[in-house]
Amino acid sequence: MTADNFADRLLAAIEGKQSHVVVGLDPDFALLPSEIRDAHPRAQYAGDDEMHEACYREFLTALLDALTGEAMAVKPQIAYFEALGSRGYALYEDVVTMAKDMGYLVIGDVKRGDIGSTAEAYARAHLDVAGADAVTVNPYFGADGLEPFLRRTRESGKGVFVLVKTSNAGSADIQDLELSSGETVYRRVAGLVEYWGRESEGSRGYRSVGAVIGATYPAQGAELRARMAGVPFLVPGYGAQGAKATELSGLFDEDGTGTVVNSARAILYAYRKRPGIHWLDAARLEAQEMRSALWRAAGRGR
Amino acid sequence: MTADNFADRLLAAIEGKQSHVVVGLDPDFALLPSEIRDAHPRAQYAGDDEMHEACYREFLTALLDALTGEAMAVKPQIAYFEALGSRGYALYEDVVTMAKDMGYLVIGDVKRGDIGSTAEAYARAHLDVAGADAVTVNPYFGADGLEPFLRRTRESGKGVFVLVKTSNAGSADIQDLELSSGETVYRRVAGLVEYWGRESEGSRGYRSVGAVIGATYPAQGAELRARMAGVPFLVPGYGAQGAKATELSGLFDEDGTGTVVNSARAILYAYRKRPGIHWLDAARLEAQEMRSALWRAAGRGR
């Protein structure tokens, strides 16, 4: 294992914590525990955004601290931070730093993509300045729009997860279109992802250019796993979006690795389904159960 | 014309300023006039980012002020602002506000896109909080990933430009793939854009859901124009990326409207090719020439 290959760090994090769990950080004021909201009365702040930022900061700091034993990575979703404007953007950057300091791998869920010179600015913004270990990117612009991100997988030990088949129903609109070759758009994108990652391979056969595959499409995911040896998968859509661990066994490789699974709301707001215990204990229990269920699904234990 | 339909506001802005020119705001420290850089010596700032932000702010404020007679809209490219972190993000928001106050339409070039709940956060961040008149979005997620943006075209007078055929060479990788139906991916996306915009029509036959069509593909653009009556086009890639006005006549409708064209570097850094005059005069002259050339290409005058 070299410390500066993302794929190596990803596999090491799975082994180190015996966990495939990525916690999605999707802060939503309406869903926060009342304990958090009550501690920040509106009258103490100049505006709602300032209050929300203070609540998110306390909520996420406590969560990160509580889940170090269960989750090997976190995936802050930048959209929820941007919704608070520049104050939220600053919090996003702080959360990335904080999570790295606590030993998590940090996957910035930013879904950026643009033409070359602009993509370079985005790659700099998110992998160099904000400093996430990896980010999600959108493939619609093609290879030259991703090259600044890909370069950082080869040169700076960073990772990239390219959208292939997303977890939402509307993903059919474009991703499932059938090409004249007979394959679907998302399968073609999967092929491109394999190609784009070829120079980013670490010491254990995995590349640092991965694929985002929605947990809500486990059959397609298993098929892609079989065809995409060495491509790490980031699988969102677990929990609140409906996918279960037992359905995901086909997404792991024969060593039970290569795939990490994200859950956001089901963990963050677990207290809503587990009355009578502290919200942090609820989140920890939910993450623990997810960790065990995935570990079994990956063929790794009882 | 209703004030709260984006398409109506777009056409009115073209008529009002007799201009199809959108100025792309892509600040790049290495390309700034020495006058700007010299006014902000490094020693006065805690770090490079702080200095760059001060330079960008002065540069963009002066530019916006100088180009009100030539450009009907500006398109701040958020990637260049994010590259300065939260300080840059705050400047992006300030630039949007400043440009609106000066009478420009503001198209936030953010290229966002995600699943429904996250897309709602992005739409809120960029159309409500930052407050751009319109934004660019990425279609890869399909309809449900765009709905929060589309809703704002129907309910809040906002506009959306969906990536269809982008200006870069790599756009071929996915956008030009041939479907089993015989059409290309970008043509299918164009059809979806028409469909997604059907409830956002203003009083002059144009919808508030537009398409991004690279100026570097004028033949494809003309073909799309013929098939997409009522869909406004945002055309980047003019100037520095190589496209010329005479090649773009096929992108305007028979009234010489419906399309706006973006140039960033060729205007912002025009002083580099026009020695001996002030950088603001160089930018104004470049924008003036572009305005006249497009006005003629649209069949609107000498």
XYZ file of C-alpha atoms in Angstrom:
604
model
C 0.000 0.000 0.000
C 1.297 3.432 -0.903
C -0.095 6.228 1.184
C -0.574 8.378 -1.834
C -2.818 6.244 -3.969
C -6.485 6.847 -3.241
C -7.606 3.319 -4.092
C -5.056 1.926 -1.641
C -6.277 4.296 1.043
C -9.890 3.332 0.317
C -9.219 -0.402 0.692
C -7.106 0.207 3.790
C -9.918 2.229 5.360
C -12.395 -0.596 4.721
C -10.044 -3.106 6.355
C -8.994 -0.775 9.142
C -12.520 -0.088 10.314
C -14.015 -3.344 9.044
C -16.665 -1.195 7.480
C -18.012 -0.301 4.040
C -20.121 2.477 5.516
C -19.991 6.027 4.155
C -22.095 8.496 6.079
C -23.700 11.098 3.837
C -23.680 14.518 5.458
C -26.935 16.058 4.210
C -27.886 18.596 6.884
C -31.555 19.583 6.795
C -32.792 22.015 9.411
C -36.337 20.629 9.491
C -35.038 17.190 10.454
C -32.530 18.175 13.157
C -33.050 16.837 16.693
C -34.948 19.352 18.812
C -32.019 19.324 21.249
C -29.879 20.975 18.560
C -32.508 23.445 17.473
C -33.435 24.424 21.035
C -29.808 25.211 21.812
C -29.793 27.884 19.110
C -32.769 30.193 19.610
C -33.552 32.321 16.576
C -33.270 35.549 18.586
C -29.538 35.043 19.053
C -28.841 35.286 15.328
C -28.978 37.945 12.651
C -30.875 35.644 10.292
C -32.103 32.125 9.654
C -29.032 31.212 7.629
C -26.734 32.168 10.465
C -28.807 30.103 12.893
C -28.941 27.118 10.536
C -25.184 27.243 10.067
C -24.654 27.182 13.841
C -27.022 24.232 14.183
C -25.428 22.309 11.307
C -21.975 22.874 12.780
C -22.930 21.506 16.183
C -24.914 18.629 14.683
C -22.213 17.517 12.269
C -19.354 17.897 14.730
C -21.131 15.668 17.250
C -22.065 13.146 14.556
C -18.529 12.890 13.184
C -17.269 12.333 16.683
C -19.866 9.626 17.386
C -19.400 7.588 14.221
C -15.626 7.125 13.987
C -15.965 3.476 14.988
C -18.605 2.672 12.388
C -17.946 4.644 9.224
C -14.765 4.578 7.144
C -15.693 7.660 5.134
C -18.067 10.581 5.051
C -19.628 12.206 2.031
C -20.647 15.809 2.665
C -23.278 16.818 0.097
C -22.284 20.349 -0.839
C -25.739 21.336 -2.108
C -27.108 21.532 1.439
C -24.223 23.774 2.437
C -24.529 26.013 -0.642
C -28.186 26.524 0.255
C -26.871 28.653 3.153
C -24.749 30.760 0.799
C -21.082 31.570 1.417
C -21.504 30.914 5.138
C -22.577 27.374 4.279
C -19.748 26.971 1.805
C -17.287 27.890 4.558
C -18.886 25.281 6.821
C -18.508 22.690 4.052
C -14.781 23.407 3.944
C -14.545 23.192 7.736
C -16.400 19.871 7.771
C -14.001 18.412 5.192
C -11.037 19.428 7.349
C -12.623 18.255 10.580
C -13.559 14.848 9.138
C -10.063 14.299 7.745
C -8.574 15.198 11.120
C -10.793 12.550 12.712
C -9.450 9.893 10.360
C -12.300 9.629 7.899
C -11.760 9.494 4.176
C -13.724 12.428 2.794
C -15.622 12.156 -0.471
C -16.875 15.596 -1.467
C -20.219 15.059 -3.160
C -19.991 17.961 -5.582
C -20.908 16.383 -8.953
C -18.905 18.975 -10.844
C -18.043 18.844 -14.540
C -17.213 21.431 -17.195
C -14.863 22.140 -20.107
C -11.124 21.822 -19.503
C -10.050 25.208 -18.121
C -13.136 25.415 -15.915
C -12.798 21.812 -14.798
C -9.262 22.689 -13.696
C -10.722 25.430 -11.470
C -13.267 22.999 -10.016
C -10.615 20.322 -9.401
C -8.457 22.903 -7.682
C -11.406 24.174 -5.631
C -12.487 20.786 -4.354
C -9.404 18.550 -4.263
C -6.699 21.151 -3.523
C -8.392 24.042 -1.689
C -11.274 22.351 0.155
C -8.985 19.327 0.210
C -11.380 16.377 -0.030
C -9.737 12.981 -0.599
C -12.082 12.329 -3.509
C -15.024 13.963 -5.262
C -17.968 12.912 -7.380
C -18.007 14.193 -10.983
C -20.486 14.255 -13.864
C -19.348 12.648 -17.133
C -21.560 14.557 -19.621
C -18.668 16.734 -20.888
C -16.507 13.733 -21.749
C -12.828 13.042 -21.146
C -11.354 16.518 -21.504
C -13.821 17.847 -18.933
C -12.606 15.283 -16.410
C -8.891 15.365 -17.111
C -8.020 17.898 -14.362
C -9.654 15.544 -11.851
C -8.069 12.451 -13.384
C -4.635 14.077 -13.299
C -4.970 14.445 -9.559
C -5.684 10.712 -9.210
C -2.343 10.017 -10.893
C -0.276 12.803 -9.355
C -1.756 13.777 -5.986
C -3.242 10.598 -4.566
C -6.783 11.884 -4.997
C -9.875 9.935 -6.010
C -12.768 10.554 -8.355
C -16.141 8.832 -8.542
C -17.839 9.313 -11.912
C -21.626 9.159 -12.118
C -22.555 5.999 -14.013
C -26.022 4.833 -12.939
C -27.631 7.112 -10.357
C -30.119 6.038 -7.719
C -33.117 8.114 -8.858
C -36.016 6.982 -11.058
C -35.286 9.696 -13.631
C -31.851 8.192 -14.242
C -33.620 6.183 -16.965
C -34.185 9.325 -19.068
C -30.619 9.488 -20.337
C -28.544 6.808 -18.612
C -30.749 3.919 -19.786
C -31.031 5.009 -23.429
C -30.012 2.212 -25.781
C -27.144 2.947 -28.125
C -26.894 1.653 -31.674
C -24.208 -0.735 -30.376
C -26.867 -2.358 -28.217
C -25.411 -1.198 -24.900
C -26.971 1.475 -22.718
C -25.511 4.927 -22.151
C -24.558 4.051 -18.577
C -22.726 0.913 -19.723
C -20.765 2.988 -22.192
C -19.957 5.471 -19.450
C -18.841 2.519 -17.305
C -16.455 1.516 -20.088
C -15.088 5.053 -20.260
C -14.580 5.066 -16.483
C -12.487 1.905 -16.758
C -10.439 3.514 -19.496
C -10.011 6.847 -17.696
C -8.718 5.112 -14.592
C -6.085 2.924 -16.204
C -3.117 4.971 -14.976
C -4.313 5.386 -11.399
C -3.977 1.828 -10.170
C -2.720 1.221 -6.673
C -0.872 -1.736 -5.209
C -3.952 -3.922 -4.784
C -5.370 -3.819 -8.295
C -7.865 -1.027 -7.752
C -7.839 2.294 -9.573
C -8.517 5.710 -8.089
C -11.216 6.457 -10.664
C -14.419 4.909 -9.393
C -18.059 4.744 -10.366
C -21.250 5.930 -8.680
C -23.827 3.138 -8.891
C -27.200 3.618 -7.188
C -28.060 0.991 -4.555
C -31.584 1.098 -5.946
C -30.375 -0.783 -9.052
C -28.644 -3.810 -7.492
C -28.944 -6.060 -10.565
C -27.296 -3.507 -12.821
C -24.705 -2.902 -10.118
C -23.823 -6.596 -9.855
C -23.481 -6.834 -13.623
C -21.185 -3.818 -13.646
C -19.134 -5.262 -10.763
C -18.516 -8.388 -12.812
C -17.326 -6.329 -15.802
C -15.380 -3.642 -13.958
C -12.676 -5.371 -11.961
C -10.501 -2.837 -10.210
C -13.004 0.027 -10.327
C -14.159 1.095 -6.860
C -17.894 1.680 -6.494
C -19.551 4.364 -4.430
C -23.114 3.211 -3.851
C -25.653 5.775 -2.644
C -29.330 5.139 -2.041
C -29.060 2.804 0.942
C -31.559 3.219 3.756
C -33.877 6.150 3.208
C -33.943 5.542 -0.540
C -34.968 1.946 0.032
C -32.049 -0.372 -0.744
C -31.132 -3.161 1.700
C -27.759 -4.789 2.395
C -28.845 -8.278 1.344
C -29.562 -6.963 -2.148
C -26.082 -5.553 -2.486
C -23.925 -8.669 -2.124
C -23.284 -8.715 -5.869
C -21.616 -5.320 -5.704
C -18.610 -6.526 -3.700
C -15.690 -8.355 -5.285
C -14.680 -11.875 -4.298
C -12.585 -10.492 -1.450
C -15.601 -8.621 -0.117
C -14.148 -5.240 -0.923
C -14.041 -2.650 -3.720
C -17.374 -1.042 -2.856
C -18.478 1.462 -0.252
C -22.098 2.275 0.501
C -23.545 5.614 1.491
C -26.453 6.309 3.803
C -27.381 9.826 4.842
C -30.827 10.445 6.277
C -31.358 6.974 7.727
C -28.290 7.516 9.933
C -28.376 11.281 10.525
C -32.013 11.310 11.574
C -32.229 7.786 12.980
C -33.613 9.231 16.256
C -36.939 9.717 14.490
C -37.414 5.949 14.268
C -35.776 5.068 17.583
C -37.663 6.942 20.275
C -36.404 7.008 23.827
C -32.675 7.124 23.167
C -30.336 10.026 22.508
C -30.131 11.052 18.859
C -26.391 10.295 18.731
C -26.955 6.801 20.093
C -29.675 6.297 17.507
C -27.305 7.358 14.718
C -24.553 5.108 16.054
C -26.873 2.109 16.348
C -28.155 2.624 12.809
C -24.607 2.866 11.451
C -23.573 -0.203 13.444
C -26.424 -2.236 11.999
C -25.595 -1.044 8.501
C -21.944 -1.909 9.003
C -22.744 -5.442 10.167
C -25.310 -6.016 7.445
C -22.905 -4.888 4.716
C -20.033 -6.883 6.198
C -22.211 -9.992 5.957
C -23.435 -9.052 2.471
C -19.807 -8.780 1.394
C -19.250 -12.339 2.624
C -16.939 -11.188 5.379
C -18.476 -12.453 8.598
C -21.461 -13.463 10.588
C -44.251 40.831 -21.818
C -44.711 39.744 -18.238
C -41.948 40.780 -15.915
C -41.942 37.406 -14.278
C -41.289 35.126 -17.191
C -37.597 34.593 -17.805
C -37.942 34.072 -21.573
C -39.798 37.372 -21.861
C -37.088 39.108 -19.870
C -34.411 37.522 -22.040
C -35.979 38.714 -25.309
C -36.651 42.164 -23.829
C -32.999 42.431 -22.772
C -31.861 41.576 -26.316
C -34.162 44.257 -27.771
C -33.441 46.787 -25.055
C -29.703 46.694 -25.529
C -29.773 45.615 -29.183
C -27.301 42.981 -28.153
C -26.991 39.210 -27.995
C -23.778 39.485 -25.995
C -23.299 37.629 -22.707
C -20.015 38.384 -20.980
C -18.582 35.364 -19.240
C -17.010 36.285 -15.915
C -14.078 33.877 -15.653
C -11.564 35.660 -13.415
C -8.021 34.320 -13.736
C -5.285 35.976 -11.707
C -2.525 35.218 -14.212
C -4.393 37.112 -16.941
C -5.410 40.233 -14.994
C -4.145 43.625 -16.213
C -0.980 44.635 -14.364
C -2.789 47.782 -13.241
C -5.102 45.630 -11.135
C -2.383 43.401 -9.781
C -0.067 46.291 -8.942
C -2.801 47.983 -6.927
C -2.930 44.971 -4.587
C 0.583 44.142 -3.394
C 0.894 40.710 -1.835
C 2.307 42.136 1.394
C -1.017 43.775 2.206
C -2.824 40.448 2.456
C -2.805 37.454 4.744
C -2.614 35.054 1.787
C -2.795 34.678 -1.976
C -6.493 33.862 -1.927
C -7.286 37.048 -0.057
C -5.235 39.066 -2.553
C -6.817 37.314 -5.539
C -10.271 37.986 -4.196
C -9.496 41.704 -3.828
C -8.149 41.808 -7.389
C -11.131 39.922 -8.825
C -13.535 42.219 -7.033
C -11.949 45.368 -8.423
C -11.538 43.880 -11.887
C -15.109 42.606 -12.175
C -16.712 45.712 -10.688
C -14.939 47.918 -13.227
C -15.781 45.551 -16.082
C -19.465 45.366 -15.214
C -19.576 49.125 -15.081
C -17.832 49.462 -18.467
C -19.945 46.982 -20.417
C -23.521 47.977 -19.589
C -23.973 49.432 -23.075
C -22.744 46.338 -24.879
C -23.812 43.231 -22.992
C -27.370 42.237 -22.118
C -26.295 39.557 -19.666
C -23.340 38.266 -17.727
C -22.486 34.687 -16.932
C -20.293 34.353 -13.849
C -18.500 30.992 -13.955
C -18.654 29.813 -10.353
C -15.698 27.418 -10.691
C -13.214 30.297 -10.751
C -14.768 31.701 -7.586
C -14.882 28.339 -5.787
C -11.164 28.012 -6.498
C -10.728 30.754 -3.852
C -12.784 28.826 -1.308
C -15.597 30.364 0.726
C -14.144 33.839 0.202
C -14.543 33.334 -3.552
C -18.028 31.918 -3.113
C -19.011 35.083 -1.248
C -17.595 37.171 -4.101
C -19.653 35.125 -6.581
C -22.804 36.015 -4.650
C -21.780 39.678 -4.528
C -21.109 39.727 -8.273
C -24.558 38.275 -8.998
C -26.172 41.017 -6.904
C -24.010 43.772 -8.350
C -24.686 42.729 -11.948
C -28.436 42.548 -11.359
C -28.356 46.019 -9.792
C -26.627 47.299 -12.947
C -29.431 45.957 -15.135
C -27.798 42.825 -16.490
C -29.575 39.524 -16.672
C -27.431 37.133 -14.661
C -26.916 33.549 -15.769
C -25.114 31.650 -13.037
C -22.861 29.148 -14.765
C -23.016 26.449 -12.123
C -23.818 23.292 -14.140
C -25.455 21.663 -11.130
C -27.530 18.499 -11.203
C -28.400 15.800 -8.648
C -31.274 13.646 -7.361
C -34.490 15.388 -6.349
C -33.965 16.432 -2.738
C -30.401 17.531 -3.430
C -31.400 19.308 -6.636
C -33.910 21.246 -4.541
C -31.040 22.430 -2.324
C -29.011 23.448 -5.388
C -31.960 25.296 -6.962
C -32.527 27.100 -3.697
C -28.829 27.933 -3.377
C -28.441 29.377 -6.848
C -31.825 30.760 -7.892
C -33.204 31.821 -4.477
C -30.213 32.538 -2.224
C -27.527 33.701 -4.680
C -30.461 34.964 -6.733
C -29.289 34.508 -10.338
C -31.971 35.044 -13.006
C -31.050 31.730 -14.585
C -28.540 28.918 -14.167
C -26.953 26.239 -16.278
C -27.753 22.629 -15.323
C -26.500 19.184 -16.286
C -29.108 16.700 -17.609
C -27.413 13.391 -16.738
C -29.761 12.719 -13.784
C -32.895 13.052 -15.926
C -36.173 14.829 -15.295
C -36.555 14.350 -11.545
C -33.095 15.798 -10.978
C -34.083 18.975 -12.801
C -37.612 19.419 -11.500
C -36.685 21.825 -8.655
C -35.086 24.088 -11.266
C -37.966 23.656 -13.733
C -40.503 24.497 -11.035
C -38.820 27.846 -10.574
C -39.192 28.579 -14.301
C -42.938 28.113 -13.912
C -43.434 29.702 -10.505
C -40.675 32.250 -9.884
C -39.819 33.703 -13.287
C -36.433 31.998 -13.297
C -34.596 30.468 -16.248
C -32.627 27.287 -16.807
C -30.194 26.394 -19.575
C -29.684 22.647 -19.909
C -26.404 21.339 -21.361
C -27.187 19.813 -24.750
C -24.073 19.994 -26.955
C -21.097 21.536 -25.197
C -18.287 23.462 -26.893
C -15.384 21.141 -26.034
C -13.886 18.406 -28.212
C -14.590 15.749 -25.569
C -18.312 16.447 -25.862
C -18.258 13.710 -28.515
C -17.518 11.029 -25.891
C -21.088 10.879 -24.609
C -23.160 13.577 -26.323
C -22.469 12.309 -29.857
C -23.126 8.628 -29.156
C -25.669 7.212 -31.586
C -28.810 5.745 -30.071
C -30.627 2.709 -31.423
C -33.303 5.144 -32.660
C -30.675 6.663 -34.954
C -30.486 9.986 -33.162
C -27.550 11.113 -31.052
C -27.630 11.481 -27.279
C -27.521 15.280 -27.538
C -30.490 15.291 -29.941
C -32.464 13.191 -27.488
C -31.517 15.592 -24.704
C -32.661 18.444 -26.971
C -36.037 16.727 -27.284
C -36.260 16.366 -23.515
C -35.420 20.052 -23.079
C -38.324 20.981 -25.359
C -40.599 18.743 -23.333
C -39.357 19.958 -19.936
C -39.998 23.579 -20.923
C -43.534 23.223 -22.172
C -45.157 24.920 -19.175
C -42.743 27.843 -18.976
C -43.708 29.706 -22.120
C -43.810 33.495 -22.042
C -45.863 35.920 -24.114
C -43.618 35.740 -27.169
C -43.504 32.037 -27.795
C -40.268 31.296 -25.952
C -39.907 29.027 -22.949
C -37.778 29.635 -19.895
C -36.030 26.300 -20.265
C -33.205 26.789 -22.730
C -30.333 24.811 -24.178
C -26.561 25.229 -24.040
C -25.172 24.738 -27.552
C -21.442 25.272 -28.144
C -20.563 27.914 -30.741
C -17.867 25.537 -31.925
C -20.559 23.294 -33.455
C -22.489 25.797 -35.632
C -23.929 23.225 -38.045
C -25.399 21.144 -35.219
C -26.623 24.360 -33.596
C -28.427 25.498 -36.751
C -30.072 22.105 -37.095
C -31.231 22.249 -33.470
C -32.505 25.817 -33.942
C -34.712 24.615 -36.823
C -36.166 21.814 -34.665
C -36.444 23.674 -31.363
C -38.702 26.661 -31.942
C -39.287 28.507 -28.708
C -36.236 27.163 -26.883
C -33.711 29.892 -26.058
C -30.092 29.019 -26.755
C -27.100 29.996 -24.660
C -24.073 29.673 -26.911
C -20.630 29.590 -25.275
C -17.329 29.175 -27.108
C -17.253 32.464 -29.016
C -13.950 34.287 -29.295
C -11.197 32.578 -27.370
C -12.592 29.124 -28.188
C -12.564 29.995 -31.890
C -16.127 30.528 -33.135
C -16.948 33.582 -35.286
C -20.209 35.515 -35.632
C -20.669 34.789 -39.350
C -20.795 31.076 -38.570
C -23.603 31.566 -36.079
C -26.349 33.095 -38.248
C -28.180 29.773 -38.320
C -28.592 29.849 -34.549
C -30.964 32.830 -34.530
C -34.650 32.528 -35.350
C -36.295 34.374 -38.252
C -36.779 37.441 -36.057
C -33.065 37.462 -35.240
C -33.611 36.543 -31.621
C -33.872 33.508 -29.341
C -30.132 33.056 -28.903
C -27.507 34.743 -26.766
C -23.785 34.223 -27.184
C -21.149 34.130 -24.475
C -17.569 35.319 -24.663
C -15.335 35.414 -21.601
C -11.570 35.613 -22.101
C -11.652 37.415 -25.459
C -13.478 40.317 -23.766
C -12.065 40.191 -20.224
C -8.466 40.064 -21.355
C -8.857 41.951 -24.668
C -6.072 44.335 -23.583
C -3.547 41.608 -24.342
C -4.347 41.893 -28.048
C -4.943 45.646 -28.125
C -1.795 47.286 -26.825
C -1.679 50.992 -26.111
C -5.206 51.477 -24.779
C -6.647 51.059 -21.303
C -7.771 47.528 -20.502
C -11.359 48.658 -19.947
C -11.455 50.369 -23.351
C -10.049 47.221 -24.911
C -12.790 45.142 -23.291
C -15.468 47.603 -24.390
C -14.200 47.676 -27.974
C -14.104 43.888 -28.142
C -17.650 43.639 -26.794
C -18.828 46.349 -29.210
C -17.377 44.472 -32.177
C -18.945 41.242 -30.985
C -22.297 42.960 -30.538
C -22.244 44.423 -34.050
C -21.048 41.199 -35.633
C -23.785 39.158 -33.921
C -26.437 41.747 -34.722
C -25.540 41.416 -38.402
C -25.325 37.614 -38.162
C -28.847 37.656 -36.730
C -30.006 39.589 -39.803
C -30.759 42.663 -37.742
C -28.727 45.445 -39.320
C -25.544 46.573 -40.933
